[in-house]
Coordinates of C-alpha atoms in Angstrom, one line a residue:
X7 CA 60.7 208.4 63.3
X8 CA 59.1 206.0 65.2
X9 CA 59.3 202.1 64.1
X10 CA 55.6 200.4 63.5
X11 CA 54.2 198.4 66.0
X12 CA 54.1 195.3 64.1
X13 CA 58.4 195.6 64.1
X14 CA 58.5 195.9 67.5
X15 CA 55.9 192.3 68.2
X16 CA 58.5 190.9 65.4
X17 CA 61.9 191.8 67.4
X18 CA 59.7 190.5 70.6
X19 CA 59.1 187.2 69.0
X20 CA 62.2 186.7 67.4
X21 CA 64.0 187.7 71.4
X22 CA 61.4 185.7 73.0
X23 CA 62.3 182.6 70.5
X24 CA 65.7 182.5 71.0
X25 CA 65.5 182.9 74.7
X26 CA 63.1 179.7 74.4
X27 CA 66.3 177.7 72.4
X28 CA 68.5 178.9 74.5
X29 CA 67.3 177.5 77.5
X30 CA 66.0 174.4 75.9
X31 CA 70.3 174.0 75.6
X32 CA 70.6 174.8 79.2
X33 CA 68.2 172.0 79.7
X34 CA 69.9 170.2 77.3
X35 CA 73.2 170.5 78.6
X36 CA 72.1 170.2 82.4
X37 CA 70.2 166.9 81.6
X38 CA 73.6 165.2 79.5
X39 CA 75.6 166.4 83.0
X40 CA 73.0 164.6 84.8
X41 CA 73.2 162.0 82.5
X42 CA 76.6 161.4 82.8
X43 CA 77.3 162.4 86.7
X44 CA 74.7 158.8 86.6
X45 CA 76.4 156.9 84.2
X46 CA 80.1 158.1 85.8
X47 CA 78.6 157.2 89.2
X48 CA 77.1 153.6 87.5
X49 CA 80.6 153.1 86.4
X50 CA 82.0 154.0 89.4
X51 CA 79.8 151.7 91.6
X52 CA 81.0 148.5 89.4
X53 CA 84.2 149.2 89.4
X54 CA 83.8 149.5 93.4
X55 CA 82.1 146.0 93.4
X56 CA 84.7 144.8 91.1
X57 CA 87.4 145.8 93.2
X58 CA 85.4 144.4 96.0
X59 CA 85.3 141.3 94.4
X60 CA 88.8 140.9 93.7
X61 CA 89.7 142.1 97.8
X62 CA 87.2 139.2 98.5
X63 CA 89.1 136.7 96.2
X64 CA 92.2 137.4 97.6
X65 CA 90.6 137.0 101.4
X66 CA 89.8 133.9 100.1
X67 CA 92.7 132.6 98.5
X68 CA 94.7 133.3 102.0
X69 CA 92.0 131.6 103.5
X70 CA 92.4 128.7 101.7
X71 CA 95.8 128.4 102.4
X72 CA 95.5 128.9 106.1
X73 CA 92.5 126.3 105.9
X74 CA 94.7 123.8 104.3
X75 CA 97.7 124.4 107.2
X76 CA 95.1 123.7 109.5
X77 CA 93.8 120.3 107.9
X78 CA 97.6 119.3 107.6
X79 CA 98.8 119.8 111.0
X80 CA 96.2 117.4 112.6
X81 CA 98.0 114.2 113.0
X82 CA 97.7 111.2 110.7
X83 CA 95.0 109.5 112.0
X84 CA 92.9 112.8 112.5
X85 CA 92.9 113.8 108.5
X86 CA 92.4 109.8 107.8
X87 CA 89.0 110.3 109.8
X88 CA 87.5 113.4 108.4
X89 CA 88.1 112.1 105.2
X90 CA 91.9 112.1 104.4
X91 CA 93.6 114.6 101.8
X92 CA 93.2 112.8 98.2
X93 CA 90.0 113.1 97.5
X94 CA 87.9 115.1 99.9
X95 CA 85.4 116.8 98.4
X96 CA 83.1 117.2 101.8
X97 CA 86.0 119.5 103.1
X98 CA 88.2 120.9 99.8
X99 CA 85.1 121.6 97.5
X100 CA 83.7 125.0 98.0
X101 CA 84.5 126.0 101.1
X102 CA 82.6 129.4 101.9
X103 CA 83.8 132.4 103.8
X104 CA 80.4 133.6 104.8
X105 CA 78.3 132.9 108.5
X106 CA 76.5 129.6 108.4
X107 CA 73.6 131.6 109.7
X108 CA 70.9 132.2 107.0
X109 CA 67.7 134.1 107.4
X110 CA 66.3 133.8 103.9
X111 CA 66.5 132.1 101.3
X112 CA 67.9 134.9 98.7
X113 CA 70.7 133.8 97.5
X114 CA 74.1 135.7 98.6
X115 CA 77.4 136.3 96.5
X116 CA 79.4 134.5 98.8
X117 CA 83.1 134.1 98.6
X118 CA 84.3 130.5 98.7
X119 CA 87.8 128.6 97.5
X120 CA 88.2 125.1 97.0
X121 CA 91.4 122.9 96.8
X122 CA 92.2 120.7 93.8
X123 CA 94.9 119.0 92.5
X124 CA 95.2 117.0 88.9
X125 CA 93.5 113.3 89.2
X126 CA 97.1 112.1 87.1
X127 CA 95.7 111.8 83.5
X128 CA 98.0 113.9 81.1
X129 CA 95.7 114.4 78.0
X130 CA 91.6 115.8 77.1
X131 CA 90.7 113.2 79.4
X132 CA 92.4 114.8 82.2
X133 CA 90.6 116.8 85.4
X134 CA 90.6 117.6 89.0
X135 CA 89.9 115.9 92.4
X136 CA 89.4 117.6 95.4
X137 CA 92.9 116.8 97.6
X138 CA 96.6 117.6 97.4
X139 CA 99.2 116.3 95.9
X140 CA 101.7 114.7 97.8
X141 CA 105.5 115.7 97.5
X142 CA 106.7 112.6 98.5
X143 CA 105.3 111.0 95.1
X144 CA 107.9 112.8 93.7
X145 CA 111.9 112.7 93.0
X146 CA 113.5 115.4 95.1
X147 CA 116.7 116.6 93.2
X148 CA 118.9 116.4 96.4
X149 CA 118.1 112.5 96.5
X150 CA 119.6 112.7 92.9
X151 CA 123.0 113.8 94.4
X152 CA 122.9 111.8 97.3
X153 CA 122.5 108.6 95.1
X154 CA 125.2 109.7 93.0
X155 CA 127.6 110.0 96.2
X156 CA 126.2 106.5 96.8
X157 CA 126.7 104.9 93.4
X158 CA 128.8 107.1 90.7
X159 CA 126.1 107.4 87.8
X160 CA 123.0 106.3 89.2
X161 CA 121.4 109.9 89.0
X162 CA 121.8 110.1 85.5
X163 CA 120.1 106.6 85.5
X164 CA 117.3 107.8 87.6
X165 CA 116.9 110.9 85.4
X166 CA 116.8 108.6 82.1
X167 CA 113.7 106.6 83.1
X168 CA 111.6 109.9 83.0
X169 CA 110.2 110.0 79.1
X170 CA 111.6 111.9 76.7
X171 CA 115.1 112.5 78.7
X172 CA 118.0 112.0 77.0
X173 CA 122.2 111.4 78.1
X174 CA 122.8 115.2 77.7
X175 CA 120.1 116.5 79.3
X176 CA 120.2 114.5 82.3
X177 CA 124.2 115.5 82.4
X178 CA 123.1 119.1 82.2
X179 CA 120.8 119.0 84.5
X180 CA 123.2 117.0 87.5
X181 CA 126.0 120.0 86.0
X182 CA 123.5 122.5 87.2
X183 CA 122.6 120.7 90.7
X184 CA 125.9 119.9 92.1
X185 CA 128.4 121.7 93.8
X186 CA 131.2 121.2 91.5
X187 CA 132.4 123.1 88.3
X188 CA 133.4 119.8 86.3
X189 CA 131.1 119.3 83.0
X190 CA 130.2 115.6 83.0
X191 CA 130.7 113.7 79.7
X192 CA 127.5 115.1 78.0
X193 CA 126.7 118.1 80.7
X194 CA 126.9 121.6 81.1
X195 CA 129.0 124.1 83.4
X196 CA 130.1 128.0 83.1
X197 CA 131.7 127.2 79.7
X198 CA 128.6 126.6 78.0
X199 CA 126.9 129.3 79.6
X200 CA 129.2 132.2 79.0
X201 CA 128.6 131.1 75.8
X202 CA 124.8 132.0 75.5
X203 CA 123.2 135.8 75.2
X204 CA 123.0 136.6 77.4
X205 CA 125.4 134.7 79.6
X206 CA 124.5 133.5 82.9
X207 CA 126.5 130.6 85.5
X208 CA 124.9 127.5 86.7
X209 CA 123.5 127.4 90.5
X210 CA 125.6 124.5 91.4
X211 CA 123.4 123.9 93.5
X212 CA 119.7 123.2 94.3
X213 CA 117.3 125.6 92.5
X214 CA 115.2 127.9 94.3
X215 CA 112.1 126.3 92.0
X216 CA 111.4 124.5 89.4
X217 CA 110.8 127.1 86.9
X218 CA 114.8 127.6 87.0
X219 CA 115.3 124.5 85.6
X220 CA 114.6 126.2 82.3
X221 CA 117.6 127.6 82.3
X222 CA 119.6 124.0 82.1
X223 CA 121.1 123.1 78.5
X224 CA 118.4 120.6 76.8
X225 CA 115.1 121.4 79.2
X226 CA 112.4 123.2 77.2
X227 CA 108.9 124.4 78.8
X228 CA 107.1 122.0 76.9
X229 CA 109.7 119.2 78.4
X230 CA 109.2 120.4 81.9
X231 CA 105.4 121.5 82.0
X232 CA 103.7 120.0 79.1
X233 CA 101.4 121.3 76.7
X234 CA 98.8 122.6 79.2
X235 CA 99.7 126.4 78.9
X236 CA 96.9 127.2 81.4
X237 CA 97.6 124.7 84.4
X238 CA 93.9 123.4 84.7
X239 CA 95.1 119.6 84.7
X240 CA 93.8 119.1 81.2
X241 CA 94.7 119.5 78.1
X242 CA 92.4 122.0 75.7
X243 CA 91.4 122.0 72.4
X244 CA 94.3 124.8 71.8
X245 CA 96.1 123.3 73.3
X246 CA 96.1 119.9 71.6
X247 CA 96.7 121.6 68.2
X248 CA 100.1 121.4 67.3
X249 CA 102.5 124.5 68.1
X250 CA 102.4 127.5 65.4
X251 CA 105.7 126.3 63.7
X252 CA 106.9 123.2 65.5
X253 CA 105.9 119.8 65.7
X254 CA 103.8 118.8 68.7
X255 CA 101.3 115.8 67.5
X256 CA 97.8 116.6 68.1
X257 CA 97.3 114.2 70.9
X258 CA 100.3 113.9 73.4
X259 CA 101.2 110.3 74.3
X260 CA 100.5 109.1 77.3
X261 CA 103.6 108.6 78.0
X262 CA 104.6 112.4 77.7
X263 CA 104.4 113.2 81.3
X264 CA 105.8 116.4 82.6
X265 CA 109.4 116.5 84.5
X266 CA 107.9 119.4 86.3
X267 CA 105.0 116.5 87.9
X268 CA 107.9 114.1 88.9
X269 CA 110.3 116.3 90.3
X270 CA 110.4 118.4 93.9
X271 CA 112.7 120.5 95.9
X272 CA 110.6 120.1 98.9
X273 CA 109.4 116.5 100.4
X274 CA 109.4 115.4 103.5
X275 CA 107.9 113.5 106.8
X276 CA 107.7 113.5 109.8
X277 CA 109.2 111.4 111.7
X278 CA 106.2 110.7 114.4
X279 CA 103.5 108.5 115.4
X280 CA 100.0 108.4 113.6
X281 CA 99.4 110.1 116.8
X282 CA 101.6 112.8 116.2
X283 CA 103.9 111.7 119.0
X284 CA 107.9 110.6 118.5
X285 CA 109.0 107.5 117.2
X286 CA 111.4 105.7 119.7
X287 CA 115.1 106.2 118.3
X288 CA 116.5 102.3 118.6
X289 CA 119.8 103.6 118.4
X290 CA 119.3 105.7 121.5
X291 CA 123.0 105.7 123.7
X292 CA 121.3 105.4 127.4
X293 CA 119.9 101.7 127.1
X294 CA 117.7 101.4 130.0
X295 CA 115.7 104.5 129.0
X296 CA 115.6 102.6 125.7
X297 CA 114.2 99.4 127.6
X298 CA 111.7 102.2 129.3
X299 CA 110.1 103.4 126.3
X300 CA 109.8 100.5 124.4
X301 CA 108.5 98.7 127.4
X302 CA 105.7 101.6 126.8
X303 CA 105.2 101.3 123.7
X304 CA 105.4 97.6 122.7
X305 CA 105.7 94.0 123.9
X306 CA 108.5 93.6 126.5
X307 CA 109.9 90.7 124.5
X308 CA 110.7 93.0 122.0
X309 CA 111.8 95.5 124.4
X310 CA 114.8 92.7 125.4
X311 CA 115.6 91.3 122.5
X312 CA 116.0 95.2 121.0
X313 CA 118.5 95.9 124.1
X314 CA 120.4 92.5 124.2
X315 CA 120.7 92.8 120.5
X316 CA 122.0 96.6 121.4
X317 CA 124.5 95.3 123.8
X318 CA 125.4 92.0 121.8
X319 CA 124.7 91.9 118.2
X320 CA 123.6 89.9 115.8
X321 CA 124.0 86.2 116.1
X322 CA 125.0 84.2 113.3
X323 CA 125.6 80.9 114.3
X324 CA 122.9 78.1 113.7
X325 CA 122.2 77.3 117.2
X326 CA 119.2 76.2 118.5
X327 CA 117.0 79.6 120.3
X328 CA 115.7 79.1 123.7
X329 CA 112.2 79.8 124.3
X330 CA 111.6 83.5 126.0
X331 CA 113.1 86.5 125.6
X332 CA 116.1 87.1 127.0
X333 CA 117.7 88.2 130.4
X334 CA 120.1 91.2 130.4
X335 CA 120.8 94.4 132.2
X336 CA 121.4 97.1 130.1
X337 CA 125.0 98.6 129.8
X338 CA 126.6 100.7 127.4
X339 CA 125.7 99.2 123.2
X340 CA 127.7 98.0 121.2
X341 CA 126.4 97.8 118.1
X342 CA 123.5 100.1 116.4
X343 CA 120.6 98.9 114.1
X344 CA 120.6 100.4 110.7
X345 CA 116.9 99.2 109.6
X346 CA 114.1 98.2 111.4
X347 CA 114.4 94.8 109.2
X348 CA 117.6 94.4 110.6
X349 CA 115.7 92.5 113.7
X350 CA 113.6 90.7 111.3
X351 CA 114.9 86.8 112.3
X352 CA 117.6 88.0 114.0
X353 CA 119.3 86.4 116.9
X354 CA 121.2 87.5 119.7
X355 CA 124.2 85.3 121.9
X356 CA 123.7 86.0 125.2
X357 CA 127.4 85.3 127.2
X358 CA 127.7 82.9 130.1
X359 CA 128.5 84.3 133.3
X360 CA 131.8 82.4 133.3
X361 CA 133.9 81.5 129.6
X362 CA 133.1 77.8 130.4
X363 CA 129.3 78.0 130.0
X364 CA 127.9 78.2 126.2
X365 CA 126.3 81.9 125.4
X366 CA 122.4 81.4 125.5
X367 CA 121.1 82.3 121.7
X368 CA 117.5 84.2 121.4
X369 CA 115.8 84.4 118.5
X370 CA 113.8 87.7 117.6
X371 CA 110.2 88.3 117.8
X372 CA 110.0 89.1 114.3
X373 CA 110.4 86.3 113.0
X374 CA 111.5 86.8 108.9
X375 CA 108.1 84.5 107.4
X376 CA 105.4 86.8 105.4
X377 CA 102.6 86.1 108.1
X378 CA 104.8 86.7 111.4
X379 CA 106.2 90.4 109.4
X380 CA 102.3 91.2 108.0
X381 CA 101.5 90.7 111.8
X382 CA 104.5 92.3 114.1
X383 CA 106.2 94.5 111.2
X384 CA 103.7 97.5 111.1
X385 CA 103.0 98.3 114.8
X386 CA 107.3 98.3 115.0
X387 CA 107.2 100.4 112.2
X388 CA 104.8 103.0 113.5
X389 CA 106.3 103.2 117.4
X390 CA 110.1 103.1 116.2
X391 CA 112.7 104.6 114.3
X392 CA 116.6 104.4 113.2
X393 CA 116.8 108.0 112.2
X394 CA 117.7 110.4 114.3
X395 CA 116.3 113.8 112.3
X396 CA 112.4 115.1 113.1
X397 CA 111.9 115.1 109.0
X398 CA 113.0 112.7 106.5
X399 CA 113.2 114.3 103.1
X400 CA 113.4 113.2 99.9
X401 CA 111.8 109.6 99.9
X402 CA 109.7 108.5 97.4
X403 CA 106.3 107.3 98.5
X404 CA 105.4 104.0 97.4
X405 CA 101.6 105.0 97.4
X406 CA 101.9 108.2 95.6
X407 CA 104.6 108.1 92.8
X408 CA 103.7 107.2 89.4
X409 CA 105.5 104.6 87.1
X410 CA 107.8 107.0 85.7
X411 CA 109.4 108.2 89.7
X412 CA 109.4 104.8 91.1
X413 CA 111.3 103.5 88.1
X414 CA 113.7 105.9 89.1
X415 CA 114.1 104.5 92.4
X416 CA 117.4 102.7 93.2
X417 CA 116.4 98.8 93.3
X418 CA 112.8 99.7 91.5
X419 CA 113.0 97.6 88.2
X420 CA 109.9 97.9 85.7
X421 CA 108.7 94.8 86.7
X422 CA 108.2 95.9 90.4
X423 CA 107.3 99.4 89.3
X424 CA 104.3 97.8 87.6
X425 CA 103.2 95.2 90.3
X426 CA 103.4 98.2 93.1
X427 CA 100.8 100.0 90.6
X428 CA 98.5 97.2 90.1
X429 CA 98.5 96.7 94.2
X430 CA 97.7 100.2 94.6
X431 CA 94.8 99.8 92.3
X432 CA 93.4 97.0 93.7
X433 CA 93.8 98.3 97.0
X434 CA 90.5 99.7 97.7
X435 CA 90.1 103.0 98.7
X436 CA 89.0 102.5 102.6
X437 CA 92.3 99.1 103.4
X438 CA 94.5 101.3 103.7
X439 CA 95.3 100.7 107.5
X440 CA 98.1 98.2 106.9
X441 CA 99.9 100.5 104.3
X442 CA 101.1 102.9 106.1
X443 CA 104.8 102.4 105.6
X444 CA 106.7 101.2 102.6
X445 CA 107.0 97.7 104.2
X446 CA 103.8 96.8 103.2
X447 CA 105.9 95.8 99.6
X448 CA 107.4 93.3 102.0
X449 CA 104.7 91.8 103.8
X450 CA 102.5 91.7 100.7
X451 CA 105.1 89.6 98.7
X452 CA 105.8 92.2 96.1
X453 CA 109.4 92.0 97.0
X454 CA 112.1 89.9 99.2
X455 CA 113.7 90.6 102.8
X456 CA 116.7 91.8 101.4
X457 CA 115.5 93.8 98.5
X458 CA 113.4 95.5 101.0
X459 CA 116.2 96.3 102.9
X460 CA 118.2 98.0 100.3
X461 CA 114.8 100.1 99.3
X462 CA 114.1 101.5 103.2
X463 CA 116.5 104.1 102.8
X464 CA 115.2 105.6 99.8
X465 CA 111.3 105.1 100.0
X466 CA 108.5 105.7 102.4
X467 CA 104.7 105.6 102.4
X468 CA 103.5 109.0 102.4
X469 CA 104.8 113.0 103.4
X470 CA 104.1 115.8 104.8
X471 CA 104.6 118.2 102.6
X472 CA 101.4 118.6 99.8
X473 CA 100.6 120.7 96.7
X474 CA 97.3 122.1 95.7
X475 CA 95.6 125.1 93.2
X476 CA 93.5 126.8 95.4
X477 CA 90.3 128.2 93.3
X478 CA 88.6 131.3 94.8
X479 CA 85.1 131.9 93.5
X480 CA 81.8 133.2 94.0
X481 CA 78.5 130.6 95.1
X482 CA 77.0 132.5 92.2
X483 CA 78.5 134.5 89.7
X484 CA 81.9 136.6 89.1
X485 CA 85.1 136.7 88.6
X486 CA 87.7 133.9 89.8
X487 CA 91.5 133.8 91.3
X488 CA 93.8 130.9 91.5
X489 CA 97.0 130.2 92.6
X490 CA 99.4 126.9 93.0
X491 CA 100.5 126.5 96.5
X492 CA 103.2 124.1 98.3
X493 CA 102.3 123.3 102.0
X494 CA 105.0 122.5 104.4
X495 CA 103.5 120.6 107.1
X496 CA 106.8 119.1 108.7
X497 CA 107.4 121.9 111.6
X498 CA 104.3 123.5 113.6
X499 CA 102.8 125.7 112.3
X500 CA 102.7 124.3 108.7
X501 CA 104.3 126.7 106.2
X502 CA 103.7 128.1 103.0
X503 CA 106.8 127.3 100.8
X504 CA 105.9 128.0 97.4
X505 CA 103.1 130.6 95.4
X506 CA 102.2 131.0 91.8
X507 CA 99.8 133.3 91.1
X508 CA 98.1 131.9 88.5
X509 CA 94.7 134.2 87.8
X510 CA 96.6 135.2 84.2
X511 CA 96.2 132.1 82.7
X512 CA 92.2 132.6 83.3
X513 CA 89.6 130.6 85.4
X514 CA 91.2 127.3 84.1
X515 CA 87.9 125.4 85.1
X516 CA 83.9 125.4 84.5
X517 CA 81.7 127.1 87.5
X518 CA 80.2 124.2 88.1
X519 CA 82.8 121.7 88.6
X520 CA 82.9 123.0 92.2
X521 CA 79.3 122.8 92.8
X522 CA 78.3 120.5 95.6
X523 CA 75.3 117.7 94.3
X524 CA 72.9 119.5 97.9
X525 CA 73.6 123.0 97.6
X526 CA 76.9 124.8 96.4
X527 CA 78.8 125.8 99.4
X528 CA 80.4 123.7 101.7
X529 CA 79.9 125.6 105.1
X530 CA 83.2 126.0 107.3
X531 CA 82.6 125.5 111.1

């Protein structure tokens, strides 16, 4: 029996219907695959520009630090004339990796770094300049030891001007620097630490860095790297509440300076010419090629005095000088000259040619009064020397080190500590010319001929090795990398010595602290 014609339009209806849903799903499904092919693709093109972006930061954080090799291994008087290294914001301050070439004015996401360092203020009030930090203005732990082999006790003395240090801790951390096993009266040695889970052995030795200094009975983070957790030179509002559980006082003294600023493992200078050329050795054996280079290099009256007093000595009698410099021919010396000051009013006995006629005295050059040293003392200075080695390491810069390292300084009471500081602050910023080496405590009348004397071996007037964050960032808007670098500018070509990655402890500064006042970028040549 056939079905009615109005049952077969109804089954034709009810196919043609769910034919109709069924490809509206098709649709359906075909337009959420297109949907989220796009949105997979979207996703994938940030995360390419992201990764982009962090390739880019790192290019420029190796830039930076081959930018800042470069600037260090001009000579002296070549970085003093583009603007020196302290606070330099025409060539540290948003230096950008991109062409200088610039066919429209659309802005462009440029990669750029810039070079900061802390401007010395340990609290909210703290913040950046553009420059490096130099080494010297801070206590190397090897001149610790080397004062102690001088003077039994004075590196515990030098420790124990640096706030907050006590007996024990300054003990501990001599223990864990020198190379014997013997616990000083209040230190530390392999007893103590076999005694701690888990148990570990002193270096005896210098650390490798800083950071291992935390390992020394008595040093705490918070002793050695203060309360700024993030390393942005400043102290946050987090940062200034007190510790969850401890007792940290809402705003650190001023006084509570970080060991980690005042102590290095790796100053030094070089011993050259603001020219970058080698400072004459006064103790050099062969004394007519002695007589030959200082005859280049400075008066010839000093050339003879330097060699007769080579040959002859120091004259201490109280007889009468003759006028002019005196007559020798060089032969083999004699005697060697252990500081520069050492010819400061010096005089030299010249012997007869037979033992009946009197020795002829000569008086130095330099004569020992303020005006004759402020005049002579700082050309000597720069074209000699009375140390053999191409670096000096570990002196303390007289222009760089705060209160707290040149207190430390063997000879450095308070009192001169402070009137150095005030000097230096009333120096203003483009004098500079005549304080070039630590002398200039001498010929400004902060201190005496002999105290000066007794300070020369310990302190100089700058270094060569620096420390910096270099900030990678965008001109415009992104992400940003840092890292802490130490530059070792004593050998050519300068070397990197130390890296702390420090992009986990976040951007550390605002975007627009490294804008320039005319435009962001500071285009590299």
């Amino acid at each position: 029996m056939r079905a009615p014609k109005a049952f077969h339009r109804t089954c034709r209806s009810r196919r043609s219907g769910i034919v109709l849903v069924l490809v509206l799903i098709v649709v359906m499904i075909i337009a959420l695959a297109g949907f989220s092919f796009v949105e997979l693709m979207l996703t994938e093109n940030k995360a390419t520009h992201l990764h982009t972006d962090e390739l880019r930061l790192q290019h420029a954080l190796g830039s930076g630090v081959e930018y800042l090799k470069l600037h260090l291994e001009q000579p002296p008087i070549a970085q003093s004339q583009t603007g020196g290294t302290l606070d330099n914001p025409t060539a540290f301050r948003a230096v950008s990796l991109a062409a200088d070439d610039r066919r429209s004015n659309v802005p462009r996401h440029d990669a750029c770094f810039s070079i900061v360092t802390g401007n010395g203020t340990f609290g909210p009030e703290g913040g950046i300049r553009f420059g490096v930090e130099n080494e010297s203005g801070r206590l190397h732990l090897a001149a610790l030891l080397r004062w102690e082999e001088q003077q039994p006790g004075s590196g515990r003395t030098a420790l124990l001007k640096f706030p907050g240090m006590t007996e024990a801790t300054a003990d501990a951390i001599l223990d864990w620097i020198d190379a014997d096993s013997q616990p000083r009266a209040m230190g530390a040695e392999s007893d103590y630490y076999a005694g701690i889970e888990p148990a570990y052995v002193p270096r005896n030795g210098l650390p490798d860095c800083l950071e291992e200094l935390l390992l020394v009975k008595g040093v705490t983070r918070e002793l050695l790297f203060g309360a700024d957790a993030n390393y942005n030179y400043q102290l946050d509002p987090e940062e200034l509440a007190p510790a969850r559980g401890g007792t940290r006082a809402a705003v650190p003294s001023v006084e509570a300076v970080p060991w980690g600023t005042l102590l290095t493992l790796y100053s030094g200078q070089r011993n050259v010419t603001a020219e970058g050329q080698p400072r004459i050795d006064l103790n050099e054996m062969n004394l007519t090629t002695l007589q030959q280079q200082l005859g280049a290099a400075v008066d010839a009256n000093w050339a003879a005095f330097i060699v007769a007093y080579r040959q002859f000595g120091p004259y201490g009698g109280s007889t009468a000088a003759l006028p002019g410099p005196p007559q020798v021919t060089p032969s083999a010396p004699k005697f060697t000259i252990s500081s520069v000051l050492d010819l400061a009013g010096a005089k030299v006995a010249i012997p007869g040619s037979n033992p009946q006629q009197p020795p002829k005295i000569h008086a130095s050059p330099l004569a020992a009064d303020p005006q004759a040293m402020a005049q002579h003392l700082p050309k000597l200075m720069e074209k000699t020397t009375v140390v053999k080695l191409p670096v000096i390491r570990g002196c303390v810069s007289v222009n760089h080190a705060p209160r707290a390292v040149l207190r430390a300084v063997p000879g450095v009471d308070d009192s001169l500590a402070d009137r150095i500081l005030a000097a230096r602050d009333a120096q203003s910023s483009g004098s500079d010319s005549q304080r070039t080496h630590a002398t200039w405590l001498l010929t400004e009348g902060l201190v005496d001929l002999e105290t000066m004397k007794k300070l020369m071996p310990n302190v100089c007037a700058g270094g060569d090795v620096v420390r910096a964050q270099i900030v990678a960032h965008f001109s415009d808007k992104g992400p940003t990398a840092r890292a802490e670098v130490v530059i070792d500018a004593t050998s050519r070509p300068a070397r990197q010595i130390y890296w702390r990655d420090l992009r986990f402890w976040g951007a550390g500064y605002p975007r627009e602290w490294f804008a320039a006042d005319s435009g962001f970028a500071q285009r590299r040549n």
